[in-house]
Amino acid sequence: MPTAVSRSGLFARLVPLGVFGLLLAATGTFLVVAEDDWTGLILVVGGVLVAAMVGLVLALSVRTRVPTTKPPPGVAIRFRARRTFFTTATPLLVILVMAAVVGAWVLWGPPLGVGRAVLAVVAAVTWVFFVPPEGGRRTYAVTADELVIESADSRRSVRWDDVESVWHRPFVVVAGDGLQHRYDDRLELTTTGGTRPLVVVGAHRQARLSLMIVDLSREHVRRRLLATFAREGRVQLGELSVDHDGVQGPDGRRLPWEADWRVRSQVDEQGVSLVVRAPQGQTVAGRVPEEGVARELLTTLRDQFTSG
């Protein structure tokens, strides 16, 4: 069962910044109280902002193990769309906020300047949480049988057995025990009869939503691919072409089926690539849809063609 992983590598990078923010606040407090130097208030406000921002980022980033069991019959688990608050632009936002505090201090003096800076921060937070996200307000409902997407003027339902493939764009985390990845950034579902992929992104608790979609659709997708292979003698796994002779990559290189194959994954912002390595060192690599299905299919067919 897939689970979300802790962003342990994030702690090593952000905790020092949080400690630095607390030290700034402590230094500013000392200047204000002991030295009667009110310029220290800038350090207090800036340090508190940095420490609070780091604490909130860590609180939102750390994921515990999330159950992805099938919802009981008649039960719908709902997720609403929301604006993304912490993105790659967050460091710039922190710098801009601190610059606004300093600028307001210089222009209007301590009380009025800090007050206007606080109002600016409140306005930014209000914009994030109350202005409709890109694509409008929508709700995702997950049941045992289907995914339902509702907005103010439309409703679309996708049965799990109609899902043909799931592409995911996981967030990459470099941790002490190697490369880890999550399913919570972006999902694209291709469905039976669909003219274009269905994109699922930007939901509140997106990690759990994405994990549930992957888990509930996986077996249907795997069966569909195996049925296609049995019928046509070949199947396409993203950039990898699989047939009775082996696996071929997008560059034309091919590996015949061997029992001692090793399969590893490479993850970046574009998704997952599988690298298949033969005992002699030859490799074939290509981007694939949901990694679990791709690995299971390759393993099943490898065992089938090498067991004799």
Short mmCIF file of C-alpha atoms in Angstrom, two decimals:
data_model
loop_
_atom_site.label_atom_id
_atom_site.label_comp_id
_atom_site.label_asym_id
_atom_site.label_seq_id
_atom_site.Cartn_x
_atom_site.Cartn_y
_atom_site.Cartn_z
CA MET A 1 0.00 0.00 0.00
CA PRO A 2 1.49 3.37 -0.96
CA THR A 3 1.99 5.86 1.81
CA ALA A 4 3.07 9.44 1.99
CA VAL A 5 6.60 9.91 3.24
CA SER A 6 8.06 12.41 5.66
CA ARG A 7 9.93 15.27 4.07
CA SER A 8 12.85 14.63 6.38
CA GLY A 9 15.31 16.36 4.09
CA LEU A 10 13.34 19.57 4.48
CA PHE A 11 14.11 19.77 8.20
CA ALA A 12 17.85 19.95 7.63
CA ARG A 13 17.38 22.99 5.38
CA LEU A 14 14.62 24.90 7.17
CA VAL A 15 15.28 24.30 10.88
CA PRO A 16 18.47 26.48 10.84
CA LEU A 17 16.43 29.24 9.18
CA GLY A 18 13.80 28.95 11.91
CA VAL A 19 16.45 29.10 14.63
CA PHE A 20 17.95 32.15 12.93
CA GLY A 21 14.52 33.81 12.97
CA LEU A 22 14.12 33.15 16.70
CA LEU A 23 17.60 34.56 17.35
CA LEU A 24 16.66 37.69 15.39
CA ALA A 25 13.52 38.07 17.50
CA ALA A 26 15.47 37.54 20.74
CA THR A 27 18.12 40.06 19.71
CA GLY A 28 15.46 42.61 18.82
CA THR A 29 13.69 42.08 22.14
CA PHE A 30 16.97 42.64 23.99
CA LEU A 31 17.58 45.90 22.09
CA VAL A 32 14.08 47.16 22.85
CA VAL A 33 14.00 46.20 26.54
CA ALA A 34 17.60 46.52 27.71
CA GLU A 35 19.00 49.17 25.37
CA ASP A 36 15.80 51.16 24.82
CA ASP A 37 16.61 50.99 21.10
CA TRP A 38 13.29 50.77 19.25
CA THR A 39 14.95 49.88 15.96
CA GLY A 40 15.18 46.42 17.50
CA LEU A 41 11.45 46.11 16.85
CA ILE A 42 12.31 45.52 13.19
CA LEU A 43 14.36 42.49 14.22
CA VAL A 44 11.52 41.27 16.45
CA VAL A 45 8.92 41.46 13.69
CA GLY A 46 11.25 40.05 11.03
CA GLY A 47 12.44 37.20 13.25
CA VAL A 48 8.92 36.24 14.29
CA LEU A 49 7.77 36.28 10.66
CA VAL A 50 10.66 34.05 9.55
CA ALA A 51 10.21 31.60 12.45
CA ALA A 52 6.43 31.45 11.96
CA MET A 53 6.80 30.93 8.21
CA VAL A 54 9.28 28.09 8.73
CA GLY A 55 7.09 26.46 11.38
CA LEU A 56 4.03 26.58 9.14
CA VAL A 57 5.95 25.21 6.14
CA LEU A 58 7.19 22.27 8.22
CA ALA A 59 3.75 21.66 9.70
CA LEU A 60 2.17 21.53 6.24
CA SER A 61 5.00 19.53 4.72
CA VAL A 62 5.38 16.65 7.14
CA ARG A 63 3.16 13.74 6.18
CA THR A 64 2.43 10.78 8.39
CA ARG A 65 1.35 7.46 6.96
CA VAL A 66 -1.98 8.01 5.26
CA PRO A 67 -4.42 5.09 4.97
CA THR A 68 -5.68 4.58 1.44
CA THR A 69 -8.23 1.88 2.16
CA LYS A 70 -11.35 1.67 0.06
CA PRO A 71 -14.14 3.92 1.36
CA PRO A 72 -17.11 1.96 2.74
CA PRO A 73 -20.12 1.58 0.42
CA GLY A 74 -22.23 4.72 0.35
CA VAL A 75 -19.50 6.87 1.89
CA ALA A 76 -17.91 9.77 -0.02
CA ILE A 77 -14.67 11.36 1.22
CA ARG A 78 -14.55 14.98 0.07
CA PHE A 79 -11.63 17.26 -0.77
CA ARG A 80 -11.96 20.90 -1.79
CA ALA A 81 -9.73 22.86 -4.12
CA ARG A 82 -7.66 25.64 -2.58
CA ARG A 83 -4.96 28.07 -3.56
CA THR A 84 -1.37 26.94 -3.17
CA PHE A 85 0.17 29.04 -0.40
CA PHE A 86 3.67 27.65 -0.10
CA THR A 87 5.37 27.28 -3.45
CA THR A 88 8.83 27.81 -4.89
CA ALA A 89 8.06 31.54 -4.61
CA THR A 90 7.78 31.36 -0.81
CA PRO A 91 11.36 32.57 -0.11
CA LEU A 92 10.68 35.60 -2.31
CA LEU A 93 7.45 36.21 -0.39
CA VAL A 94 9.35 36.17 2.92
CA ILE A 95 11.87 38.69 1.57
CA LEU A 96 9.10 40.94 0.25
CA VAL A 97 7.23 40.85 3.57
CA MET A 98 10.36 41.74 5.53
CA ALA A 99 11.14 44.52 3.04
CA ALA A 100 7.58 45.81 3.47
CA VAL A 101 8.01 45.90 7.24
CA VAL A 102 11.26 47.84 6.98
CA GLY A 103 9.84 50.20 4.34
CA ALA A 104 6.70 50.85 6.36
CA TRP A 105 8.85 51.53 9.44
CA VAL A 106 10.90 54.12 7.56
CA LEU A 107 7.92 55.82 5.91
CA TRP A 108 5.38 55.94 8.73
CA GLY A 109 7.28 55.27 11.94
CA PRO A 110 7.04 52.30 14.34
CA PRO A 111 3.34 51.99 15.28
CA LEU A 112 1.74 52.96 11.98
CA GLY A 113 4.40 51.28 9.86
CA VAL A 114 4.24 47.93 11.62
CA GLY A 115 0.44 48.12 11.64
CA ARG A 116 0.28 48.61 7.87
CA ALA A 117 2.78 45.81 7.31
CA VAL A 118 0.63 43.47 9.41
CA LEU A 119 -2.43 44.50 7.39
CA ALA A 120 -0.54 43.67 4.19
CA VAL A 121 0.26 40.18 5.52
CA VAL A 122 -3.38 39.66 6.57
CA ALA A 123 -4.50 40.75 3.10
CA ALA A 124 -2.15 38.23 1.48
CA VAL A 125 -3.42 35.40 3.70
CA THR A 126 -7.03 36.42 3.00
CA TRP A 127 -6.32 36.31 -0.73
CA VAL A 128 -4.87 32.81 -0.45
CA PHE A 129 -7.74 31.32 1.53
CA PHE A 130 -10.80 33.22 0.30
CA VAL A 131 -10.18 34.08 -3.38
CA PRO A 132 -11.22 31.17 -5.65
CA PRO A 133 -8.27 29.11 -6.92
CA GLU A 134 -7.32 28.76 -10.56
CA GLY A 135 -10.07 26.81 -12.29
CA GLY A 136 -12.67 27.97 -9.76
CA ARG A 137 -14.02 26.40 -6.63
CA ARG A 138 -14.49 22.66 -6.94
CA THR A 139 -14.90 19.61 -4.75
CA TYR A 140 -13.49 16.12 -5.27
CA ALA A 141 -15.52 13.26 -3.80
CA VAL A 142 -13.96 9.79 -3.60
CA THR A 143 -16.21 6.74 -3.24
CA ALA A 144 -15.58 3.02 -3.55
CA ASP A 145 -16.76 3.13 -7.17
CA GLU A 146 -15.85 6.52 -8.62
CA LEU A 147 -14.29 9.96 -8.43
CA VAL A 148 -16.76 12.84 -8.62
CA ILE A 149 -15.65 16.39 -9.46
CA GLU A 150 -18.20 19.11 -8.70
CA SER A 151 -18.07 22.85 -9.40
CA ALA A 152 -20.67 25.60 -9.36
CA ASP A 153 -21.91 24.78 -12.86
CA SER A 154 -20.79 21.22 -13.62
CA ARG A 155 -20.50 17.71 -12.24
CA ARG A 156 -18.32 14.94 -13.65
CA SER A 157 -17.94 11.38 -12.41
CA VAL A 158 -15.25 8.89 -13.38
CA ARG A 159 -15.61 5.24 -12.47
CA TRP A 160 -12.39 3.54 -11.36
CA ASP A 161 -12.81 0.81 -13.96
CA ASP A 162 -12.91 3.51 -16.68
CA VAL A 163 -9.44 4.82 -15.77
CA GLU A 164 -6.95 3.80 -18.47
CA SER A 165 -3.80 5.34 -16.97
CA VAL A 166 -2.66 7.62 -14.15
CA TRP A 167 0.27 9.97 -14.63
CA HIS A 168 1.74 11.56 -11.54
CA ARG A 169 4.14 14.45 -11.02
CA PRO A 170 5.57 13.78 -7.56
CA PHE A 171 7.48 16.21 -5.38
CA VAL A 172 11.09 15.14 -5.03
CA VAL A 173 12.61 14.87 -1.55
CA VAL A 174 16.29 14.10 -1.00
CA ALA A 175 16.60 12.44 2.40
CA GLY A 176 19.27 10.55 4.25
CA ASP A 177 18.11 7.16 3.02
CA GLY A 178 18.00 8.10 -0.65
CA LEU A 179 15.46 9.43 -3.09
CA GLN A 180 11.85 9.45 -1.95
CA HIS A 181 8.78 10.69 -3.74
CA ARG A 182 5.16 11.54 -3.09
CA TYR A 183 2.00 11.42 -5.17
CA ASP A 184 0.55 14.73 -4.02
CA ASP A 185 1.53 17.35 -6.58
CA ARG A 186 -0.31 16.58 -9.79
CA LEU A 187 -2.29 13.70 -11.27
CA GLU A 188 -3.49 13.28 -14.85
CA LEU A 189 -6.05 10.57 -15.54
CA THR A 190 -6.85 9.28 -19.01
CA THR A 191 -10.27 7.67 -19.15
CA THR A 192 -12.34 5.58 -21.51
CA GLY A 193 -13.95 7.88 -24.04
CA GLY A 194 -12.20 10.94 -22.68
CA THR A 195 -10.88 13.44 -25.22
CA ARG A 196 -8.20 14.89 -22.93
CA PRO A 197 -6.61 14.01 -19.57
CA LEU A 198 -8.44 14.86 -16.39
CA VAL A 199 -6.12 16.90 -14.15
CA VAL A 200 -6.38 16.63 -10.38
CA VAL A 201 -4.26 19.24 -8.62
CA GLY A 202 -4.42 21.86 -5.90
CA ALA A 203 -6.82 20.14 -3.49
CA HIS A 204 -6.73 20.57 0.25
CA ARG A 205 -5.07 17.38 1.59
CA GLN A 206 -3.94 16.65 -1.97
CA ALA A 207 -1.59 13.94 -0.66
CA ARG A 208 -4.42 11.80 0.63
CA LEU A 209 -6.61 12.47 -2.41
CA SER A 210 -3.87 11.48 -4.84
CA LEU A 211 -2.93 8.38 -2.88
CA MET A 212 -6.55 7.24 -2.83
CA ILE A 213 -6.93 7.79 -6.59
CA VAL A 214 -3.75 5.82 -7.26
CA ASP A 215 -4.78 3.02 -4.90
CA LEU A 216 -8.39 2.69 -6.08
CA SER A 217 -7.58 2.77 -9.79
CA ARG A 218 -4.37 0.69 -9.77
CA GLU A 219 -5.85 -2.79 -10.10
CA HIS A 220 -8.21 -1.70 -12.89
CA VAL A 221 -5.36 -0.10 -14.83
CA ARG A 222 -3.14 -3.17 -14.37
CA ARG A 223 -5.86 -5.54 -15.59
CA ARG A 224 -6.55 -3.33 -18.59
CA LEU A 225 -2.88 -3.31 -19.59
CA LEU A 226 -2.54 -7.09 -19.19
CA ALA A 227 -5.68 -7.61 -21.29
CA THR A 228 -4.27 -5.33 -24.00
CA PHE A 229 -0.99 -7.27 -23.98
CA ALA A 230 -2.80 -10.61 -24.22
CA ARG A 231 -4.91 -9.34 -27.11
CA GLU A 232 -2.32 -7.41 -29.11
CA GLY A 233 0.99 -8.91 -28.00
CA ARG A 234 2.37 -5.53 -26.97
CA VAL A 235 1.55 -2.66 -24.67
CA GLN A 236 2.80 0.91 -24.24
CA LEU A 237 3.96 2.05 -20.80
CA GLY A 238 4.50 5.74 -21.41
CA GLU A 239 7.81 5.89 -23.30
CA LEU A 240 8.52 2.17 -22.84
CA SER A 241 7.23 -0.29 -25.44
CA VAL A 242 6.73 -3.84 -24.11
CA ASP A 243 6.22 -6.93 -26.28
CA HIS A 244 7.03 -10.67 -26.34
CA ASP A 245 10.68 -9.96 -27.09
CA GLY A 246 11.38 -7.51 -24.26
CA VAL A 247 11.32 -3.78 -23.57
CA GLN A 248 12.25 -0.96 -25.92
CA GLY A 249 13.00 2.63 -24.89
CA PRO A 250 12.23 5.88 -26.72
CA ASP A 251 15.76 5.93 -28.19
CA GLY A 252 15.25 2.56 -29.91
CA ARG A 253 17.40 0.51 -27.54
CA ARG A 254 15.92 -2.85 -26.57
CA LEU A 255 16.48 -5.37 -23.78
CA PRO A 256 15.32 -8.98 -24.11
CA TRP A 257 13.52 -10.55 -21.15
CA GLU A 258 15.93 -11.76 -18.45
CA ALA A 259 15.26 -13.06 -14.96
CA ASP A 260 18.07 -10.95 -13.48
CA TRP A 261 16.75 -7.58 -14.63
CA ARG A 262 17.01 -4.73 -12.13
CA VAL A 263 14.48 -1.92 -12.23
CA ARG A 264 14.97 1.41 -10.50
CA SER A 265 13.15 4.72 -10.70
CA GLN A 266 14.25 8.28 -11.33
CA VAL A 267 11.93 11.04 -10.15
CA ASP A 268 11.83 14.70 -11.13
CA GLU A 269 9.24 17.45 -11.48
CA GLN A 270 8.04 15.90 -14.75
CA GLY A 271 7.23 12.52 -13.22
CA VAL A 272 8.76 9.06 -12.92
CA SER A 273 11.17 7.30 -15.27
CA LEU A 274 11.99 3.61 -14.97
CA VAL A 275 15.52 2.42 -15.72
CA VAL A 276 15.75 -1.29 -16.62
CA ARG A 277 19.25 -2.73 -16.31
CA ALA A 278 20.36 -6.12 -17.61
CA PRO A 279 23.10 -8.17 -15.87
CA GLN A 280 25.55 -7.25 -18.64
CA GLY A 281 25.05 -3.56 -17.90
CA GLN A 282 22.80 -2.53 -20.81
CA THR A 283 19.97 -0.20 -19.83
CA VAL A 284 16.68 1.01 -21.22
CA ALA A 285 14.97 4.03 -19.67
CA GLY A 286 11.74 5.90 -20.28
CA ARG A 287 9.08 7.97 -18.57
CA VAL A 288 6.11 5.92 -17.37
CA PRO A 289 2.68 6.53 -15.81
CA GLU A 290 2.03 5.52 -12.19
CA GLU A 291 5.16 3.70 -11.05
CA GLY A 292 3.47 0.92 -9.11
CA VAL A 293 1.50 -0.32 -12.12
CA ALA A 294 4.53 -0.07 -14.41
CA ARG A 295 6.72 -2.08 -12.04
CA GLU A 296 4.04 -4.72 -11.46
CA LEU A 297 3.46 -5.16 -15.19
CA LEU A 298 7.17 -5.49 -15.98
CA THR A 299 7.66 -7.97 -13.13
CA THR A 300 4.64 -10.06 -14.17
CA LEU A 301 5.73 -10.27 -17.81
CA ARG A 302 9.38 -10.88 -16.92
CA ASP A 303 8.41 -13.83 -14.73
CA GLN A 304 6.09 -15.10 -17.46
CA PHE A 305 8.74 -15.06 -20.19
CA THR A 306 11.70 -16.29 -18.11
CA SER A 307 10.06 -18.95 -15.92
CA GLY A 308 10.60 -21.69 -18.50
#
